Amino acid sequence: MDKQNLLEKLVALCKRRGIIFPGSEIYGGLGGTWDFGPVGAEIKKNLKDLWWKEMVQLRDDVVGIDSAIILNPRVWEASGHVEAFTDPLVECKVCHARFRADHPEEIAEHEKTHDKKPQWTDPQKFNLLVRSYLGVLEGKETEVFLRGEITQGVHVDFKNVVNSTRVRIPFGIAQIGKAFRNEITPGNFIFRSREFEQMEVQFFIKPDEQEGMKWFEYWKKNRLDWYISLGISPDHLRFHDHEEGERAHYAKAATDIEYDAPWGWAEFMGIHHRGDWDLSRHQKFSGQDLTYKDPETGGSFLPWDIETSAGVDRSILFLLLEAYQEDGKRVYLKLDPRLAAYKAAVFPLLANKPELVEKANIIYQKLKQDLMVAWDSRGNIGGRYAAQDEIGTPFCITVDFQTLEDNTITIRDRDTAQQERVKIEDLARMLSSKINEPKN
Ligand code: ATP
């Protein structure tokens, strides 16, 4: 399949089938914003639930939080996000590092860290943090920022989590939530937006070089394996380790997991060894003691942090690109059933036969107690299959005349388009085992 074409086809399918719409479309849109439609909202929720299950529910060493989007503006001073935004900056097109346009010596110094001569964006006033006002008056005193990354909420709550739970180092704090950035060039569909969601774990460890690299490697593998388990081909994934000059100045090590996107290899998520950068800065700016008291040794230290930071929207884009399949005229999304918006769709073969509709409705009402299930009685059966294929519904259940005689239905598999007859009494059990075993 032609790769650039693939993105266009996916964008069209997402609009046509209620997965993703351009934001504020009836007003001509709003650059870098997107809405998830009825199908997309389900897929997104499923992805976040799977992530939370894997990262929090199934682990004994990670707890989750849900911090405010608007934090005390001092947070962003401590994190270094504020100071860089008031001056005209140029951005290195290789590593996205930003420098004051009026500091040529820093620019020259930075150029030495790259093999190739970096290209620079034109100087402009970067305003990556989205500003707003809290309270009725507008002015410096009420100016706040919508968070540019969800990371800082975790660091700000570090002490509260340690004091209120039984966590002991090493442990992680997980969070999923919205972030906002005034991206200069949003694009490639939902790949780079101005409002997006992140899912992150900040994993706190002893400040020790060996421990640091051990956990850094652990999380690299852990995250790669997870995306593969969701159906992304290992051939379409790779690590991009950041060299010294390419990573943020505080990062001791950093890597991106990249995806073989239609426009080239693109950042999927980041794994960053942040050392004690964040906690030490917040300790300094807040004047609070953020050290961790080690119950084993009685000593105290500022932990190091290994961060795994993924975009929810970007993950969805790559999972959808990976799932998009064409088979002759048939288009279907080969999504892992756990991600699919609807696990099954139920159809009466003919909408004008009340006995079929009634029987199908009983099955539908029963299944939907435990699963997201779709109902369709419009048009012909071929059109209904096509619609479900395009949103990735793994199974279609049809009630036909034979059902009325022997209580069996047909169940059609999305990927093979094959049907088999199954007893109604076995249906729920069969669906649940098929949905929960990874399909890819
Ligand atoms: P990029 O280099 O693509 O701008 P980044 O290195 O600035 O990304 P991080 O700050 O490390 O990204 O954020 C972690 C993750 O959040 C990214 O890997 C990506 O999945 C997601 N993300 C970041 N910016 C955006 C955005 N503008 N739109 C959608 N997702 C984003």
Short mmCIF file of N, CA and C in Angstrom, two decimals, residues 141-223:
data_model
loop_
_atom_site.label_atom_id
_atom_site.label_comp_id
_atom_site.label_asym_id
_atom_site.label_seq_id
_atom_site.Cartn_x
_atom_site.Cartn_y
_atom_site.Cartn_z
N GLU A 141 -0.96 38.72 37.93
CA GLU A 141 -1.18 37.97 39.17
C GLU A 141 -2.05 36.75 38.94
N THR A 142 -2.91 36.80 37.93
CA THR A 142 -3.84 35.69 37.74
C THR A 142 -3.44 34.82 36.55
N GLU A 143 -2.29 35.14 35.96
CA GLU A 143 -1.89 34.36 34.79
C GLU A 143 -1.44 32.96 35.21
N VAL A 144 -1.97 31.97 34.51
CA VAL A 144 -1.58 30.58 34.77
C VAL A 144 -1.29 29.91 33.43
N PHE A 145 -0.78 28.70 33.51
CA PHE A 145 -0.50 27.94 32.29
C PHE A 145 -1.28 26.63 32.33
N LEU A 146 -1.79 26.23 31.19
CA LEU A 146 -2.30 24.86 31.08
C LEU A 146 -1.06 23.98 30.99
N ARG A 147 -1.03 22.87 31.68
CA ARG A 147 0.22 22.12 31.78
C ARG A 147 0.75 21.70 30.39
N GLY A 148 2.05 21.89 30.22
CA GLY A 148 2.68 21.53 28.95
C GLY A 148 3.10 20.08 28.93
N GLU A 149 3.14 19.45 30.09
CA GLU A 149 3.40 18.02 30.21
C GLU A 149 2.77 17.59 31.53
N ILE A 150 2.37 16.33 31.61
CA ILE A 150 1.70 15.91 32.85
C ILE A 150 2.71 15.56 33.93
N THR A 151 3.97 15.46 33.53
CA THR A 151 5.06 15.07 34.43
C THR A 151 5.10 15.86 35.74
N GLN A 152 4.97 17.19 35.62
CA GLN A 152 5.25 18.02 36.79
C GLN A 152 4.24 17.80 37.91
N GLY A 153 3.00 17.47 37.58
CA GLY A 153 2.00 17.19 38.61
C GLY A 153 2.44 16.05 39.52
N VAL A 154 3.13 15.08 38.93
CA VAL A 154 3.63 13.94 39.71
C VAL A 154 4.73 14.38 40.66
N HIS A 155 5.66 15.17 40.16
CA HIS A 155 6.78 15.59 41.02
C HIS A 155 6.30 16.47 42.17
N VAL A 156 5.31 17.31 41.84
CA VAL A 156 4.77 18.20 42.87
C VAL A 156 4.08 17.38 43.97
N ASP A 157 3.50 16.25 43.60
CA ASP A 157 2.80 15.40 44.57
C ASP A 157 3.68 14.30 45.16
N PHE A 158 4.95 14.28 44.80
CA PHE A 158 5.82 13.18 45.23
C PHE A 158 5.75 12.96 46.75
N LYS A 159 5.91 14.04 47.48
CA LYS A 159 5.94 13.95 48.94
C LYS A 159 4.60 13.45 49.50
N ASN A 160 3.52 13.98 48.95
CA ASN A 160 2.19 13.55 49.41
C ASN A 160 1.98 12.06 49.17
N VAL A 161 2.43 11.57 48.04
CA VAL A 161 2.24 10.14 47.75
C VAL A 161 3.07 9.30 48.72
N VAL A 162 4.31 9.69 48.94
CA VAL A 162 5.17 8.92 49.85
C VAL A 162 4.56 8.90 51.26
N ASN A 163 4.06 10.05 51.69
CA ASN A 163 3.54 10.14 53.06
C ASN A 163 2.18 9.49 53.25
N SER A 164 1.45 9.30 52.17
CA SER A 164 0.06 8.83 52.34
C SER A 164 -0.14 7.39 51.89
N THR A 165 0.90 6.76 51.38
CA THR A 165 0.75 5.38 50.91
C THR A 165 1.91 4.55 51.44
N ARG A 166 1.93 3.28 51.05
CA ARG A 166 2.97 2.40 51.57
C ARG A 166 4.12 2.22 50.58
N VAL A 167 4.20 3.07 49.58
CA VAL A 167 5.24 2.89 48.55
C VAL A 167 6.64 3.01 49.15
N ARG A 168 7.53 2.20 48.62
CA ARG A 168 8.94 2.24 48.99
C ARG A 168 9.77 2.20 47.72
N ILE A 169 10.84 2.93 47.71
CA ILE A 169 11.68 2.94 46.52
C ILE A 169 12.28 1.56 46.26
N PRO A 170 12.28 1.03 45.05
CA PRO A 170 11.83 1.69 43.82
C PRO A 170 10.30 1.60 43.66
N PHE A 171 9.69 2.71 43.25
CA PHE A 171 8.26 2.69 42.96
C PHE A 171 7.96 3.78 41.92
N GLY A 172 6.79 3.62 41.30
CA GLY A 172 6.42 4.58 40.26
C GLY A 172 5.10 5.27 40.57
N ILE A 173 4.93 6.44 39.98
CA ILE A 173 3.64 7.14 40.04
C ILE A 173 3.15 7.31 38.60
N ALA A 174 1.96 6.79 38.36
CA ALA A 174 1.39 6.82 37.00
C ALA A 174 0.36 7.92 36.88
N GLN A 175 0.23 8.46 35.70
CA GLN A 175 -0.81 9.45 35.46
C GLN A 175 -1.18 9.45 33.97
N ILE A 176 -2.46 9.68 33.73
CA ILE A 176 -2.94 9.89 32.34
C ILE A 176 -3.67 11.23 32.34
N GLY A 177 -3.42 12.06 31.35
CA GLY A 177 -4.19 13.29 31.31
C GLY A 177 -3.80 14.21 30.17
N LYS A 178 -4.56 15.28 30.06
CA LYS A 178 -4.35 16.23 28.96
C LYS A 178 -3.12 17.09 29.17
N ALA A 179 -2.46 17.41 28.08
CA ALA A 179 -1.38 18.40 28.07
C ALA A 179 -1.64 19.33 26.90
N PHE A 180 -1.08 20.52 27.00
CA PHE A 180 -1.34 21.55 25.98
C PHE A 180 -0.02 22.17 25.57
N ARG A 181 0.19 22.31 24.30
CA ARG A 181 1.41 22.98 23.83
C ARG A 181 1.08 23.85 22.63
N ASN A 182 1.62 25.04 22.63
CA ASN A 182 1.48 25.88 21.45
C ASN A 182 2.50 25.43 20.41
N GLU A 183 2.26 24.26 19.84
CA GLU A 183 3.18 23.72 18.84
C GLU A 183 3.26 24.68 17.66
N ILE A 184 4.46 24.85 17.14
CA ILE A 184 4.60 25.76 16.01
C ILE A 184 4.03 25.12 14.75
N THR A 185 4.27 23.83 14.61
CA THR A 185 3.79 23.16 13.39
C THR A 185 3.01 21.90 13.74
N PRO A 186 1.73 22.07 14.16
CA PRO A 186 0.94 20.85 14.36
C PRO A 186 0.73 20.16 13.02
N GLY A 187 0.55 18.87 13.03
CA GLY A 187 0.31 18.23 11.73
C GLY A 187 0.39 16.72 11.78
N ASN A 188 0.33 16.14 10.57
CA ASN A 188 0.24 14.69 10.42
C ASN A 188 -0.92 14.13 11.24
N PHE A 189 -2.09 14.70 10.96
CA PHE A 189 -3.33 14.24 11.63
C PHE A 189 -3.16 14.45 13.13
N ILE A 190 -3.40 13.44 13.96
CA ILE A 190 -3.32 13.68 15.41
C ILE A 190 -1.92 13.48 15.97
N PHE A 191 -0.92 13.33 15.08
CA PHE A 191 0.44 13.09 15.56
C PHE A 191 0.94 14.25 16.41
N ARG A 192 0.79 15.46 15.92
CA ARG A 192 1.22 16.62 16.69
C ARG A 192 0.04 17.59 16.80
N SER A 193 -0.53 17.65 17.99
CA SER A 193 -1.67 18.52 18.22
C SER A 193 -1.30 19.55 19.27
N ARG A 194 -2.19 20.49 19.49
CA ARG A 194 -1.93 21.48 20.54
C ARG A 194 -2.59 21.08 21.86
N GLU A 195 -3.57 20.22 21.75
CA GLU A 195 -4.18 19.64 22.95
C GLU A 195 -4.14 18.14 22.76
N PHE A 196 -3.53 17.44 23.70
CA PHE A 196 -3.39 15.99 23.53
C PHE A 196 -3.32 15.35 24.91
N GLU A 197 -3.31 14.03 24.93
CA GLU A 197 -3.22 13.33 26.21
C GLU A 197 -1.92 12.56 26.30
N GLN A 198 -1.41 12.50 27.52
CA GLN A 198 -0.20 11.71 27.76
C GLN A 198 -0.50 10.63 28.79
N MET A 199 0.27 9.56 28.75
CA MET A 199 0.20 8.54 29.81
C MET A 199 1.64 8.25 30.23
N GLU A 200 1.88 8.46 31.50
CA GLU A 200 3.27 8.45 31.97
C GLU A 200 3.42 7.71 33.30
N VAL A 201 4.59 7.10 33.46
CA VAL A 201 5.01 6.65 34.78
C VAL A 201 6.33 7.33 35.10
N GLN A 202 6.40 7.96 36.26
CA GLN A 202 7.68 8.43 36.78
C GLN A 202 8.10 7.38 37.79
N PHE A 203 9.23 6.73 37.53
CA PHE A 203 9.65 5.61 38.37
C PHE A 203 10.86 6.04 39.20
N PHE A 204 10.64 6.08 40.52
CA PHE A 204 11.67 6.64 41.41
C PHE A 204 12.58 5.55 41.96
N ILE A 205 13.87 5.81 41.87
CA ILE A 205 14.87 4.79 42.25
C ILE A 205 15.96 5.44 43.11
N LYS A 206 16.82 4.57 43.67
CA LYS A 206 17.97 5.10 44.41
C LYS A 206 18.88 5.86 43.46
N PRO A 207 19.53 6.92 43.95
CA PRO A 207 20.46 7.64 43.08
C PRO A 207 21.76 6.88 42.90
N ASP A 208 21.75 5.97 41.97
CA ASP A 208 22.88 5.08 41.80
C ASP A 208 23.02 4.78 40.31
N GLU A 209 24.22 4.95 39.78
CA GLU A 209 24.44 4.82 38.33
C GLU A 209 23.95 3.47 37.80
N GLN A 210 24.33 2.40 38.54
CA GLN A 210 23.98 1.05 38.05
C GLN A 210 22.46 0.82 38.07
N GLU A 211 21.84 1.21 39.20
CA GLU A 211 20.38 1.10 39.31
C GLU A 211 19.70 1.87 38.19
N GLY A 212 20.24 3.05 37.93
CA GLY A 212 19.66 3.93 36.92
C GLY A 212 19.63 3.26 35.57
N MET A 213 20.74 2.69 35.17
CA MET A 213 20.79 2.09 33.83
C MET A 213 20.00 0.79 33.79
N LYS A 214 19.98 0.08 34.93
CA LYS A 214 19.19 -1.16 34.98
C LYS A 214 17.71 -0.85 34.73
N TRP A 215 17.18 0.14 35.43
CA TRP A 215 15.76 0.46 35.27
C TRP A 215 15.47 1.13 33.92
N PHE A 216 16.41 1.90 33.44
CA PHE A 216 16.25 2.52 32.13
C PHE A 216 16.08 1.42 31.06
N GLU A 217 16.95 0.42 31.13
CA GLU A 217 16.86 -0.69 30.15
C GLU A 217 15.57 -1.49 30.36
N TYR A 218 15.21 -1.67 31.62
CA TYR A 218 14.00 -2.42 31.93
C TYR A 218 12.77 -1.75 31.28
N TRP A 219 12.67 -0.43 31.45
CA TRP A 219 11.48 0.25 30.93
C TRP A 219 11.49 0.32 29.41
N LYS A 220 12.66 0.39 28.81
CA LYS A 220 12.73 0.36 27.33
C LYS A 220 12.08 -0.91 26.82
N LYS A 221 12.51 -2.03 27.37
CA LYS A 221 12.01 -3.32 26.89
C LYS A 221 10.52 -3.46 27.23
N ASN A 222 10.18 -3.08 28.45
CA ASN A 222 8.79 -3.20 28.91
C ASN A 222 7.83 -2.47 27.98
N ARG A 223 8.18 -1.26 27.59
CA ARG A 223 7.28 -0.47 26.74
C ARG A 223 7.24 -1.00 25.32
#
